[in-house]
Coordinates of C-alpha atoms in Angstrom, one line a residue:
X1 CA 115.4 234.5 54.6
X2 CA 113.2 232.5 52.2
X3 CA 116.3 231.2 50.4
X4 CA 117.0 229.0 53.4
X5 CA 113.5 227.4 53.4
X6 CA 113.9 225.0 50.4
X7 CA 111.3 224.0 47.8
X8 CA 109.8 221.2 49.8
X9 CA 109.0 223.4 52.7
X10 CA 107.6 226.4 50.9
X11 CA 103.9 225.4 51.6
X12 CA 104.6 225.0 55.3
X13 CA 106.5 228.3 55.4
X14 CA 103.6 230.2 53.9
X15 CA 101.0 228.4 56.0
X16 CA 102.8 229.6 59.1
X17 CA 102.8 233.2 57.8
X18 CA 99.1 232.8 57.0
X19 CA 98.4 231.4 60.5
X20 CA 100.1 234.5 62.1
X21 CA 98.1 237.0 60.1
X22 CA 94.7 238.3 60.9
X23 CA 92.2 238.6 58.1
X24 CA 93.1 241.7 56.1
X25 CA 96.7 241.5 57.4
X26 CA 99.8 241.8 55.2
X27 CA 103.3 240.3 55.3
X28 CA 106.1 241.8 53.3
X29 CA 109.0 239.6 52.2
X30 CA 112.1 239.9 50.1
X31 CA 113.4 237.0 48.1
X32 CA 116.2 236.3 45.6
X33 CA 114.3 234.5 42.8
X34 CA 115.0 232.3 39.9
X35 CA 113.0 232.9 36.7
X36 CA 110.1 230.5 36.3
X37 CA 111.4 229.3 32.9
X38 CA 114.6 227.9 34.6
X39 CA 113.1 226.8 37.9
X40 CA 112.6 223.1 37.2
X41 CA 116.2 222.7 36.0
X42 CA 117.5 224.9 38.8
X43 CA 115.8 222.6 41.4
X44 CA 117.6 219.5 40.0
X45 CA 121.1 221.0 39.6
X46 CA 124.0 222.3 41.5
X47 CA 126.1 225.4 40.9
X48 CA 128.9 227.4 42.4
X49 CA 126.7 229.3 44.8
X50 CA 125.0 226.2 46.1
X51 CA 128.3 224.3 46.5
X52 CA 130.6 227.0 47.9
X53 CA 128.6 229.9 49.3
X54 CA 125.1 228.8 50.5
X55 CA 125.1 225.0 50.8
X56 CA 121.4 224.0 51.1
X57 CA 120.3 227.4 49.7
X58 CA 117.4 227.6 47.3
X59 CA 116.1 230.4 45.1
X60 CA 112.4 230.0 44.6
X61 CA 110.7 231.3 41.5
X62 CA 107.7 233.6 41.8
X63 CA 105.6 230.8 40.3
X64 CA 106.8 228.4 42.9
X65 CA 106.0 230.9 45.6
X66 CA 102.5 231.4 44.2
X67 CA 101.9 227.7 43.9
X68 CA 102.9 227.2 47.6
X69 CA 100.6 229.9 48.9
X70 CA 97.6 228.7 50.9
X71 CA 94.2 229.8 49.5
X72 CA 93.8 232.7 51.9
X73 CA 97.1 234.4 50.9
X74 CA 97.5 236.3 47.7
X75 CA 100.3 238.3 46.1
X76 CA 99.9 242.1 46.5
X77 CA 102.3 244.7 45.3
X78 CA 105.7 243.5 43.9
X79 CA 108.9 245.4 43.5
X80 CA 111.7 244.0 41.3
X81 CA 115.0 245.4 42.6
X82 CA 117.6 242.9 41.2
X83 CA 119.4 245.5 39.1
X84 CA 119.8 247.7 42.2
X85 CA 121.2 244.6 43.9
X86 CA 123.8 244.3 41.2
X87 CA 125.1 247.7 42.2
X88 CA 125.2 246.6 45.9
X89 CA 127.3 243.6 44.9
X90 CA 129.6 245.9 43.0
X91 CA 130.1 247.9 46.2
X92 CA 130.7 244.8 48.2
X93 CA 133.3 243.7 45.7
X94 CA 135.1 247.0 45.9
X95 CA 135.0 246.9 49.7
X96 CA 136.3 243.3 49.7
X97 CA 139.2 244.3 47.5
X98 CA 140.2 247.3 49.7
X99 CA 140.4 244.8 52.6
X100 CA 142.3 242.1 50.7
X101 CA 145.5 242.3 52.7
X102 CA 143.5 242.3 56.0
X103 CA 141.5 239.3 54.9
X104 CA 144.7 237.3 54.0
X105 CA 146.4 238.5 57.2
X106 CA 143.5 236.9 59.2
X107 CA 144.7 233.6 57.8
X108 CA 142.1 233.1 55.1
X109 CA 143.6 231.4 52.0
X110 CA 144.1 233.0 48.6
X111 CA 141.5 230.5 47.2
X112 CA 138.9 231.7 49.8
X113 CA 139.6 235.3 48.8
X114 CA 139.2 234.5 45.1
X115 CA 136.1 232.5 45.7
X116 CA 134.4 235.5 47.2
X117 CA 135.7 237.8 44.5
X118 CA 134.1 235.4 42.0
X119 CA 130.8 235.3 44.0
X120 CA 130.4 239.1 44.0
X121 CA 131.2 239.4 40.3
X122 CA 129.0 236.4 39.3
X123 CA 126.0 237.6 41.3
X124 CA 126.4 241.2 40.0
X125 CA 126.3 239.9 36.5
X126 CA 123.3 237.6 37.1
X127 CA 121.3 240.4 38.6
X128 CA 122.3 243.0 36.1
X129 CA 121.3 240.7 33.2
X130 CA 118.0 239.6 34.8
X131 CA 119.1 236.0 35.2
X132 CA 118.1 236.2 38.8
X133 CA 116.1 238.9 40.7
X134 CA 115.5 240.3 44.1
X135 CA 111.7 240.8 44.6
X136 CA 110.0 242.6 47.5
X137 CA 106.4 241.5 47.7
X138 CA 103.3 241.8 49.8
X139 CA 101.2 238.8 50.8
X140 CA 97.6 239.8 51.6
X141 CA 95.4 237.6 53.8
X142 CA 91.8 237.3 52.7

């Protein structure tokens, strides 16, 4: 899960991938990404998801990933599936709401429940409107 790596460790992360691949080898990754245009601001800010859902989490941009790649790794094919991920989040929200009484019966607070409702709706909107993306991509070793 590249979102757990953090900006400062992206070069090391990709170097390890490179070290494990034979020449001509491929790695396939999936990442939730931030648009390049907002990446610098994103790196310096906090938001609901960073504070309440994934503390320490970090969405790289494709540009940041490319800049962190060692010289022997290159992007191959990319698939942008963020809008499909919005649909997935809508399904998660629906499933969460069906289980609302069970969740509360387990002792979770109403604020915990509402936090996750908000998370599913927020992320669905962000993906549906191209504010964030999910990208599946190949890395090819030269």
